[in-house]
Short mmCIF file of C-alpha atoms in Angstrom, two decimals:
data_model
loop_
_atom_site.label_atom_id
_atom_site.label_comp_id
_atom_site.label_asym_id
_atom_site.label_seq_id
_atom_site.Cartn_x
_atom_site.Cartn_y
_atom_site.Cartn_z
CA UNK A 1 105.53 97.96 125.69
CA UNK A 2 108.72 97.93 123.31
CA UNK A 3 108.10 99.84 119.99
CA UNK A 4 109.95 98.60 117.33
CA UNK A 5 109.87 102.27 115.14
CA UNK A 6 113.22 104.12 114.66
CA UNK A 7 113.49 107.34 116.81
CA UNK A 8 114.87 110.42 115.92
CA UNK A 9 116.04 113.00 118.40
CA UNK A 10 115.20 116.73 117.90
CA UNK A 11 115.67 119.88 119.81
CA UNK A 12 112.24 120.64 120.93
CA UNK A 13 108.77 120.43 120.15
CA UNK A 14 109.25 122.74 117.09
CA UNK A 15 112.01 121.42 115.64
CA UNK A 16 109.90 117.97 116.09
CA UNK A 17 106.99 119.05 113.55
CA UNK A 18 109.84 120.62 111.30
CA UNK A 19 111.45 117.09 110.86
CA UNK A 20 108.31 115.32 110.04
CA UNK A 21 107.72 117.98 107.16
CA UNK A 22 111.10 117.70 106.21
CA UNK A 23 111.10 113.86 105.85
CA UNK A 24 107.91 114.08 103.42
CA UNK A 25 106.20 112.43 106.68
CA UNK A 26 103.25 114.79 106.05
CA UNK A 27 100.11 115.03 104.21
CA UNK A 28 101.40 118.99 103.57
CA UNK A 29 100.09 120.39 106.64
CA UNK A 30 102.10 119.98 110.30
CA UNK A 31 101.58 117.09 112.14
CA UNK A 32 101.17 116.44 115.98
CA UNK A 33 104.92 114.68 117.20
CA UNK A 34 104.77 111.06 117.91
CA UNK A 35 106.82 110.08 121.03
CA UNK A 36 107.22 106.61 122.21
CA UNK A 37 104.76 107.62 125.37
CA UNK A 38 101.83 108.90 123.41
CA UNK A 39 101.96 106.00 120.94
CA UNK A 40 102.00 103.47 123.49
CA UNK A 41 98.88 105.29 124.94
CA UNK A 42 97.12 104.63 121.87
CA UNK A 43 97.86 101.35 121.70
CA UNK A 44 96.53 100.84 124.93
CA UNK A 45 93.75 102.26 124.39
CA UNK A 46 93.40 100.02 121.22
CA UNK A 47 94.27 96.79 123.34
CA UNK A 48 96.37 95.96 120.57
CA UNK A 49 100.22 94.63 120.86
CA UNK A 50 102.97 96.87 118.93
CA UNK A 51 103.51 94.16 116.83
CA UNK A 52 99.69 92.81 115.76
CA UNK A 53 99.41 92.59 112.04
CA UNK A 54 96.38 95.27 110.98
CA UNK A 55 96.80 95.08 107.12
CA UNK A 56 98.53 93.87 104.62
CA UNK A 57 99.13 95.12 100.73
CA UNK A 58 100.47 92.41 98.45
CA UNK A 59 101.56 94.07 95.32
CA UNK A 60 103.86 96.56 97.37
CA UNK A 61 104.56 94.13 99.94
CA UNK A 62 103.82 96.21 102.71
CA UNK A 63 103.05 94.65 106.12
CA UNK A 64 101.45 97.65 108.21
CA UNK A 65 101.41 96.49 112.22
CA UNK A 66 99.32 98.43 115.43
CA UNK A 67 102.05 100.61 115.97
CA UNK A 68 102.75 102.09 112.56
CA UNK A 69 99.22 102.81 112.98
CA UNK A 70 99.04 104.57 116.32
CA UNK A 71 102.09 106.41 114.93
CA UNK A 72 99.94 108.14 112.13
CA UNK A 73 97.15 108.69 114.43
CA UNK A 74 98.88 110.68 116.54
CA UNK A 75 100.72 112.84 114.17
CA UNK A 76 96.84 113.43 112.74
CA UNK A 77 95.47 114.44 115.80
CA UNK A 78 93.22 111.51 116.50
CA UNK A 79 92.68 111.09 120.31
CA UNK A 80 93.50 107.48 121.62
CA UNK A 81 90.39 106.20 122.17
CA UNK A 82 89.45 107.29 117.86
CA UNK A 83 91.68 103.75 117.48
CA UNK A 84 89.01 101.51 117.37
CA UNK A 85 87.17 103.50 114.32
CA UNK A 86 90.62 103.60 112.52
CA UNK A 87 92.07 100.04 112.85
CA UNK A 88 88.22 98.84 111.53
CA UNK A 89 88.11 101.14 108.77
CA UNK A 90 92.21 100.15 107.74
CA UNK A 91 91.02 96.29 107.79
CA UNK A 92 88.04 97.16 105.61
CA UNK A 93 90.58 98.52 102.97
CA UNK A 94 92.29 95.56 103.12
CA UNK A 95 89.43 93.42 101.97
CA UNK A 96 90.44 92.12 98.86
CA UNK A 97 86.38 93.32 97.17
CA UNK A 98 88.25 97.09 98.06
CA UNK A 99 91.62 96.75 95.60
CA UNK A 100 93.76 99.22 97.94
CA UNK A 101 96.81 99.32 95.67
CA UNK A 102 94.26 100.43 92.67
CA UNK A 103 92.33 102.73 94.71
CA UNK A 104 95.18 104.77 96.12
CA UNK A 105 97.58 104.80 92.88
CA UNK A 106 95.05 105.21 90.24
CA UNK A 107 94.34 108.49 87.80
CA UNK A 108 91.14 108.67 89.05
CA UNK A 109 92.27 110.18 92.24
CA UNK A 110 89.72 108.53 94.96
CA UNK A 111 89.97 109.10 98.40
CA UNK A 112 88.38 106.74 101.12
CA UNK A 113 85.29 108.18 101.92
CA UNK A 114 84.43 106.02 105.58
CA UNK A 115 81.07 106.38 107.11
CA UNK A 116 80.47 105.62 110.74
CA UNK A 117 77.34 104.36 112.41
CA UNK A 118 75.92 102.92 115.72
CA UNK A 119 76.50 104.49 119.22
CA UNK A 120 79.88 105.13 118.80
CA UNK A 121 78.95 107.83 117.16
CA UNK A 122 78.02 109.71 119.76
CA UNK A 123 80.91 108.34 122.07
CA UNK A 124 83.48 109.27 120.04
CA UNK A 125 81.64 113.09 119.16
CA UNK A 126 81.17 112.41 115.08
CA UNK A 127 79.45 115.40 113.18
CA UNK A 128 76.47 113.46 111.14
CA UNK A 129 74.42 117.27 111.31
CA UNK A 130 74.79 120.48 109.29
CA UNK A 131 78.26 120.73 107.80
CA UNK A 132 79.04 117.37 107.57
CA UNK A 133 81.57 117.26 105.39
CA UNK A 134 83.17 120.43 106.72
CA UNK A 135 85.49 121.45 109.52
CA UNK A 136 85.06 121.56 113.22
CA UNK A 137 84.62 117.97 114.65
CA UNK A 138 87.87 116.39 115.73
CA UNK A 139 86.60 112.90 115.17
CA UNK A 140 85.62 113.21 111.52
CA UNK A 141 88.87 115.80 110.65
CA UNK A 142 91.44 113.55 112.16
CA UNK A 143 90.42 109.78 111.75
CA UNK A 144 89.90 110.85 108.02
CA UNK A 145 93.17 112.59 107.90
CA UNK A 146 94.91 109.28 109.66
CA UNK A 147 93.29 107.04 107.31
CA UNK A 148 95.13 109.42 104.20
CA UNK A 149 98.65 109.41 106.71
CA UNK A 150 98.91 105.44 106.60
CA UNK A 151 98.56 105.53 102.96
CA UNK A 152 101.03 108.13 102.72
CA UNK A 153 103.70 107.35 105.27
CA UNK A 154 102.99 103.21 104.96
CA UNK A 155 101.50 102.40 101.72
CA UNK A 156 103.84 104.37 99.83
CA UNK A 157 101.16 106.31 97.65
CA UNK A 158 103.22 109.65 97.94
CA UNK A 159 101.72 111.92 95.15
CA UNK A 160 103.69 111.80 92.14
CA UNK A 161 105.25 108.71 93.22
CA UNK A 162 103.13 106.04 93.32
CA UNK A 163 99.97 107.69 93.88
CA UNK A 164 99.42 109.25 90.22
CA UNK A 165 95.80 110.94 90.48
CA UNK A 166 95.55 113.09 87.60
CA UNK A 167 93.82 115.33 90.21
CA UNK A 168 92.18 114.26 92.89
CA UNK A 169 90.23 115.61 95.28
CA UNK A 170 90.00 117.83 98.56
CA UNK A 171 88.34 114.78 100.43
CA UNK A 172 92.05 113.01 100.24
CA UNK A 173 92.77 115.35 103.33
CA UNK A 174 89.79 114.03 105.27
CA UNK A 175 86.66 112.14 104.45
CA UNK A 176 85.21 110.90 107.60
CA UNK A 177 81.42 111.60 107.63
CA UNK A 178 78.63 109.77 110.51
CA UNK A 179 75.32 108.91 109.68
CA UNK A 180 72.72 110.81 110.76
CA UNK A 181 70.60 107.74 112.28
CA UNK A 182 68.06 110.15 114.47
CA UNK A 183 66.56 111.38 111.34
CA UNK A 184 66.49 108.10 109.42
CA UNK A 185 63.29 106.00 109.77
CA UNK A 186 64.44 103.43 107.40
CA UNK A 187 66.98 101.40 108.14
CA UNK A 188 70.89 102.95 109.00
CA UNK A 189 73.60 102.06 106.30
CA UNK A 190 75.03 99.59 108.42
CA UNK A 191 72.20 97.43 108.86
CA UNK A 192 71.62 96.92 105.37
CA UNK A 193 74.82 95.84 104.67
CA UNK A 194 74.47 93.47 107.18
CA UNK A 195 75.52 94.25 110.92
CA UNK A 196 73.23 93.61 113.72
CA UNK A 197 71.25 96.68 114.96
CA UNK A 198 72.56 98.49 117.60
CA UNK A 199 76.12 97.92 116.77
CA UNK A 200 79.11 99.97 115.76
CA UNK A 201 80.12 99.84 112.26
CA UNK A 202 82.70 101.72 109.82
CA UNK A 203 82.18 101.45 105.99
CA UNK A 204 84.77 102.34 103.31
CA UNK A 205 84.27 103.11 99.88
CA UNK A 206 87.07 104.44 97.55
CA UNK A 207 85.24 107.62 96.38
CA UNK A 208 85.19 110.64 94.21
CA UNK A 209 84.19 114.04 95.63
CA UNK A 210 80.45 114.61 96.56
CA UNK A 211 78.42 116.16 94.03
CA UNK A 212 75.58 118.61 95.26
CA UNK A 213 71.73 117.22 94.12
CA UNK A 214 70.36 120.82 95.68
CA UNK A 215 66.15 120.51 95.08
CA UNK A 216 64.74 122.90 97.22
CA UNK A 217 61.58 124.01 95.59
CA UNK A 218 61.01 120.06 95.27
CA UNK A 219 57.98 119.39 97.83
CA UNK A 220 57.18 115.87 96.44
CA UNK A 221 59.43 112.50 96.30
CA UNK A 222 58.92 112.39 92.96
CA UNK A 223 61.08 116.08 92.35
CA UNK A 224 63.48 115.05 94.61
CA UNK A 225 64.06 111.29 92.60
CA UNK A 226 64.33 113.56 89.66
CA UNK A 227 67.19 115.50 90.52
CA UNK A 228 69.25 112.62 92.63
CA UNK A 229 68.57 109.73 88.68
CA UNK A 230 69.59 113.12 86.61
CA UNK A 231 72.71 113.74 89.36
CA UNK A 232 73.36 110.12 88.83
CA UNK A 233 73.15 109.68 85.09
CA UNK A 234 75.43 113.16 84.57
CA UNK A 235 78.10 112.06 81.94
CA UNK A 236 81.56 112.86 83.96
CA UNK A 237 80.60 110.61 86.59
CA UNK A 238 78.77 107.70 84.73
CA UNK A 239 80.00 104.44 85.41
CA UNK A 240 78.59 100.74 86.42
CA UNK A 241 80.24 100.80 89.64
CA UNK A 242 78.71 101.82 92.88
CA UNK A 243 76.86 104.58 94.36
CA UNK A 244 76.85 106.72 97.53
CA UNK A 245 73.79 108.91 98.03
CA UNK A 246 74.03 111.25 101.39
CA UNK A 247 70.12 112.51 101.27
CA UNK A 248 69.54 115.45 103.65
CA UNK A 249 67.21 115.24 106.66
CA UNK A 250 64.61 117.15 104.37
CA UNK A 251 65.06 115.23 101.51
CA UNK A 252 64.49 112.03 103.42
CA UNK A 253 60.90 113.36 105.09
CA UNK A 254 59.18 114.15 102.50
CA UNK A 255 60.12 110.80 100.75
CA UNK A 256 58.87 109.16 103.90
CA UNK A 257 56.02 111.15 103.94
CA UNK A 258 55.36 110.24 100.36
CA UNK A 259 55.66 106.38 101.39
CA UNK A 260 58.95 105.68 99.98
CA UNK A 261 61.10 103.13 101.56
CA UNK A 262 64.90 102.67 100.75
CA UNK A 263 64.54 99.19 99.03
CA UNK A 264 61.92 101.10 96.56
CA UNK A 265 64.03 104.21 96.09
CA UNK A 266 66.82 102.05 94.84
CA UNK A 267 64.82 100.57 92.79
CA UNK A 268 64.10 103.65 91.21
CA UNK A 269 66.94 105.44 91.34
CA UNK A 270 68.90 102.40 89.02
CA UNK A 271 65.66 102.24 86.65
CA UNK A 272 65.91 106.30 86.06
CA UNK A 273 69.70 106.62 86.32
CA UNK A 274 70.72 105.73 82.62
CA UNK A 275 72.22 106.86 79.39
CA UNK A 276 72.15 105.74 75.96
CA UNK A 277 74.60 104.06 74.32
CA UNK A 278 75.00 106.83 71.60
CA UNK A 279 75.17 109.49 74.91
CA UNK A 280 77.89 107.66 75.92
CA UNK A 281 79.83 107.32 72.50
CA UNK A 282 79.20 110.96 72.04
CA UNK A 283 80.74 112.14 75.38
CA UNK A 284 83.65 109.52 74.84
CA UNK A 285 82.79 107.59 77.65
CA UNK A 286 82.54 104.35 75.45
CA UNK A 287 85.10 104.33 72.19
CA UNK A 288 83.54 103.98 68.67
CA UNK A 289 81.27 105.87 66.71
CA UNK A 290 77.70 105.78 66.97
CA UNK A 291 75.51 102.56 65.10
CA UNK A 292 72.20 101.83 64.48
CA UNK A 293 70.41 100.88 67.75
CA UNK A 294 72.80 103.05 69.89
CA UNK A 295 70.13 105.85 70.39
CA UNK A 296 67.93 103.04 71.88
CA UNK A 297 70.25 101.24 73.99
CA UNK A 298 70.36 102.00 77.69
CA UNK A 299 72.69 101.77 80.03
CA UNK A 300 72.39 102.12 84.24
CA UNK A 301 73.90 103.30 86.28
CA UNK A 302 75.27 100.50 88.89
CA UNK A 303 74.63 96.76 87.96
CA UNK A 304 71.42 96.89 89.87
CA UNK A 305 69.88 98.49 92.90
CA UNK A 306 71.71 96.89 95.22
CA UNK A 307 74.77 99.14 94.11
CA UNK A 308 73.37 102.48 95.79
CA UNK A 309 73.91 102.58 99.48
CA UNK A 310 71.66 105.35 100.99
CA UNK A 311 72.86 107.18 103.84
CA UNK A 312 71.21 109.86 105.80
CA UNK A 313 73.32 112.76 107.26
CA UNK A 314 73.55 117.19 107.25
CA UNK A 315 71.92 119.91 108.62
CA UNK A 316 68.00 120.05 109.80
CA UNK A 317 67.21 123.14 106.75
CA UNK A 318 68.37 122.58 103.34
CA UNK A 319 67.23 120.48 100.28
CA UNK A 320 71.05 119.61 99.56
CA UNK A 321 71.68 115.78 99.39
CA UNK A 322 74.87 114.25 97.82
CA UNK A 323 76.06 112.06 95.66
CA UNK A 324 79.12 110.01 95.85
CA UNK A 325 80.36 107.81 92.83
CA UNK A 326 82.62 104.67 93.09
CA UNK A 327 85.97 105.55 91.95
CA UNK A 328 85.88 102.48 90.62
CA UNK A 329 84.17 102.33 86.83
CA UNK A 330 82.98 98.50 87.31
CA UNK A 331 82.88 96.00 90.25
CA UNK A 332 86.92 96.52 90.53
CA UNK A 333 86.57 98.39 94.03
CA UNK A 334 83.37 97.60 96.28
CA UNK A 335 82.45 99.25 99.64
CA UNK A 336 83.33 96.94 102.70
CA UNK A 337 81.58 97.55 106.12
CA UNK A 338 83.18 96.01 109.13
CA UNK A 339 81.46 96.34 112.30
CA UNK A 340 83.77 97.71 115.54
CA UNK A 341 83.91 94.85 117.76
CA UNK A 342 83.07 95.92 121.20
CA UNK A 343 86.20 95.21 122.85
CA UNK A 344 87.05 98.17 120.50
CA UNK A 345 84.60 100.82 122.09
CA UNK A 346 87.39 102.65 123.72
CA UNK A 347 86.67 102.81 126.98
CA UNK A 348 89.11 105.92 127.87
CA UNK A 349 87.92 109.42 129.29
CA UNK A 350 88.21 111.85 127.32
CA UNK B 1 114.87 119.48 126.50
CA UNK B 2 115.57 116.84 123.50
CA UNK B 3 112.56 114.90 122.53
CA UNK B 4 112.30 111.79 120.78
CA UNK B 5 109.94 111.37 118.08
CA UNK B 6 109.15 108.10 115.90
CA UNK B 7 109.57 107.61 111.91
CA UNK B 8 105.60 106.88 110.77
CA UNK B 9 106.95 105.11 107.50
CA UNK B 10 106.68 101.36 106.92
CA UNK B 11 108.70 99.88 104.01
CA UNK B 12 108.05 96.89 101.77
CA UNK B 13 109.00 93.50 102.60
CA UNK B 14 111.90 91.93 101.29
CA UNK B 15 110.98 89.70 98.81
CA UNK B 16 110.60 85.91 98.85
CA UNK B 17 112.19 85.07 95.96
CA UNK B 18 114.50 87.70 94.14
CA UNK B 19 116.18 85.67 91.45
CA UNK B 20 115.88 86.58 87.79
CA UNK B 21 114.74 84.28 85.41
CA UNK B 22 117.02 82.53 83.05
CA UNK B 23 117.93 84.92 80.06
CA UNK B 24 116.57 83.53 76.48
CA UNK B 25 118.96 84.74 74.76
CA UNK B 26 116.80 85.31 71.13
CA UNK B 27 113.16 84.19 70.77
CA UNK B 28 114.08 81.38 67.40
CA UNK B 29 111.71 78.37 68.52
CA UNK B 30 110.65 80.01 71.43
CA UNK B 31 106.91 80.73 72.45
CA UNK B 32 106.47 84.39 73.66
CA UNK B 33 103.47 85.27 76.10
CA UNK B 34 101.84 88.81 75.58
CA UNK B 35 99.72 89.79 79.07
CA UNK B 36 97.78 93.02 78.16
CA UNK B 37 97.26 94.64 80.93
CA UNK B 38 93.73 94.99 81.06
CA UNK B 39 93.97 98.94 80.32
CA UNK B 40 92.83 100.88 77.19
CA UNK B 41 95.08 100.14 74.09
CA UNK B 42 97.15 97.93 75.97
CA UNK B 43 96.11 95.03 73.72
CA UNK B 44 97.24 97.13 70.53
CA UNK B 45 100.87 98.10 71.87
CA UNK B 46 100.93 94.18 72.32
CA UNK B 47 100.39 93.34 68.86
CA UNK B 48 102.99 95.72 67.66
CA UNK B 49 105.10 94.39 69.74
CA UNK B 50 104.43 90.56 68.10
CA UNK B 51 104.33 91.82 65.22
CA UNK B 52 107.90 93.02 65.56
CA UNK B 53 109.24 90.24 66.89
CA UNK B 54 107.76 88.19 64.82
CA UNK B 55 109.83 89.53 61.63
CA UNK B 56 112.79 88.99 63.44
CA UNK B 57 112.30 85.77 65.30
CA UNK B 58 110.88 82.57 64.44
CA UNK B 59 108.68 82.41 67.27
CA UNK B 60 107.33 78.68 67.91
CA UNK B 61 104.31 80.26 69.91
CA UNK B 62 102.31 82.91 70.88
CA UNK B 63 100.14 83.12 74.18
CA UNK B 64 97.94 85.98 74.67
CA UNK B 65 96.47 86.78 77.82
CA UNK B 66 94.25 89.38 78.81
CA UNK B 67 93.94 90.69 82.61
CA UNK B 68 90.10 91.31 83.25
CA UNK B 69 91.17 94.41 85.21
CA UNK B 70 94.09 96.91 85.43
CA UNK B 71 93.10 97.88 89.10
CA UNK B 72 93.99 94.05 90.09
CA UNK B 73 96.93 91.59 90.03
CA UNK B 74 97.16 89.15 87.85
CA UNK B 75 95.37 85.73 88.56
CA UNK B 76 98.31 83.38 90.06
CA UNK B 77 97.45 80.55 88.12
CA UNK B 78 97.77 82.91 84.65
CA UNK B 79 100.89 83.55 86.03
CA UNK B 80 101.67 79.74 86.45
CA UNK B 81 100.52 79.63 82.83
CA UNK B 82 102.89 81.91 81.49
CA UNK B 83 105.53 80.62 83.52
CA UNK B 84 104.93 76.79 82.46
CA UNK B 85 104.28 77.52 79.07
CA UNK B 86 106.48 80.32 77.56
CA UNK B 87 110.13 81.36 77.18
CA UNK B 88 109.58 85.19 77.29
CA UNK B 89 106.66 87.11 78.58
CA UNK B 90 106.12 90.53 77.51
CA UNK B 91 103.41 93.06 78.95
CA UNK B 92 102.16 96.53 78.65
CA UNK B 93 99.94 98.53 79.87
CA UNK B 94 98.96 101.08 77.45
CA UNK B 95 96.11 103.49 78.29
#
């Protein structure tokens, strides 16, 4: 397979990691070298030609093929047959609903949170248990770093540059989380969005940071939908745009037990989730000073229901569930979910 | 032992079309277009800016456009607008 990427010839295996931090190649930490043999492995693995068009960014004009992307996959770590999971999750950000030029340049600083579901979970070795947004687990670690790599190395959103987050976040090293499907008895993530049960999906959402919604003396659904609408509605993060909520294994029973499905938890989550208008005026989240009717006005969180995605994933103790805001303060950046075609299920030993 | 490693780095495309417009020269009898940006304030730095060249120009025309979003490009057919229907855009972002 010809590769069409300029080489550069170093000294040794060293002196190859030195020249990718010395290029600005990096995301700050060292990367694995990318020969011409381990990228066409990857490729392979991918079924993909060198040359096969993955995704495309209009306002910078970039044009990002299968082998710029194996590149970047190897210098993060990935394994070959992780390709599958990445090239879905790069075609998602393309979707025009996901606005990857503002999502990756803007102040706000989101990173691409991507959730993985189906039995390539499993295949592939994903951490959806205790720590899941932590170290350890190769697959999460490295297809999240690759994801932050392309944008780096082939969108051109090099920090300072073109990517101008006022601050950003730690999840713009890695934000590669599986759902935790065995301990969900409602439907997984995927699903609802649409893919057929029992497939393979990746979903992308350009995200701020999780923030904690700990309840652990709550014993009842109704404690625990009190903490997630008041984690919701908190002022820093309000917004209409979408919603991410990672509920803990314990979190989820005892809604279940409680007789709570996920269509009625939305439902109550956007009706409790709300400020006033005057709230809003006061924390300078809307301009103007407050007027009569302000105090009385409400405002939700999300444009309905629909706009929080549930997900279940951590540890089996804990009451610590998540939440995730859009990055985006409207409908200007949705999650997309693209299911990983099968011919994709990387068939290679590990 | 050498080794050869690959550059990760894609750049952009070359453009289609790289020609710059005709120069107007002064804005006498010309319409200007003003496309605000879609961020905070944007719209205020634009009316400055017509108000300026308003008291020094006999503008014909003004066409004001606002962009529903910052995060997204413009609409091409606001673009064919501004291109069909004014001599000199000007835009700003503000925020």
């Amino acid at each position: 397979m010809t590769l069409a990427a300029a080489e550069v010839e170093v000294a040794g295996w060293v002196e190859a990691i030195e020249t990718y931090c010395e290029r600005g190649w990096t995301d700050g930490l060292p990367v694995v070298p990318a020969t011409p043999e381990a990228v066409r492995r990857f490729l392979e693995a991918a079924g993909r030609a060198a040359t096969d068009v993955v995704l495309t960014e209009t306002t910078r004009r970039r044009t990002i093929t299968a082998e710029k992307i194996a590149i970047n996959a190897v210098l993060a770590g990935c394994l070959p047959e992780y390709m599958p999971v990445l090239l879905a999750a790069l075609e998602a950000m393309a979707d025009p609903t996901f606005t990857l030029h503002g999502a990756i340049t803007s102040t706000g600083g989101s990173a691409t949170l991507v959730v993985v579901n189906g039995p390539i979970r499993r295949r592939l070795g994903f951490n959806a248990g205790g720590n899941v947004f932590g170290p350890g687990w190769r697959a999460n670690a490295t297809i999240g770093r690759a994801i932050r790599l392309v944008t780096l190395n082939c969108l051109g959103a090099m920090p300072g540059l073109l990517d101008r987050s006022t601050q950003g976040h730690p999840g713009k090293y890695t934000y590669c989380i599986a759902e935790l499907e065995e301990a969900n008895p409602w439907e997984p993530l995927h699903v609802t969005r649409g893919c057929r049960p029992g497939s393979s999906a990746v979903t992308v959402f350009a995200a701020e940071g999780p923030h904690n919604v700990l309840s652990h003396y709550g014993e009842t659904a109704e404690e625990i939908i009190v903490a997630l609408a008041d984690t919701m509605a908190c002022l820093g993060s309000f917004s209409p745009g979408e919603s991410f909520l990672v509920l803990a294994p314990e979190h989820v029973a005892i809604l279940v037990r409680d007789g709570w499905t996920k269509p009625r938890l939305r439902e109550s989550l956007h009706a409790r989730a709300r400020r006033t208008r005057a709230d809003l005026k006061r924390g300078g989240k809307l301009a103007g000073a407050v007027e009569a009717g302000d105090e009385t006005t409400w405002v939700h969180r999300g444009h309905g229901p629909e706009d929080i995605h549930v997900v279940v994933a951590g540890g089996g103790a804990g009451g610590h569930s998540a939440f995730i805001p859009s990055w985006s303060r409207d409908r200007n950046s949705l999650a997309v979910t693209r299911e990983i075609p099968d011919s994709h299920r990387g068939s290679h030993p590990r | 032992m050498t080794l050869k490693i690959l550059d990760p780095t894609v750049s952009a495309d070359a453009a289609e079309d790289t020609a710059v417009a005709k120069r107007v020269g002064d804005l006498d009898g010309k319409v200007l277009g003003l496309l605000h940006n879609g961020k905070v304030n944007g719209d205020h730095l634009l009316e400055l800016v017509r108000q300026r060249l308003a008291s020094r120009y006999g503008l014909r025309d003004v066409v004001v456009v606002h962009k529903p979003s910052a995060s997204r490009t413009a609409d091409p057919a606001v673009l064919d607008r501004l291109a069909r229907e004014c001599d000199a855009v000007v835009t700003a972002i503000g925020d």
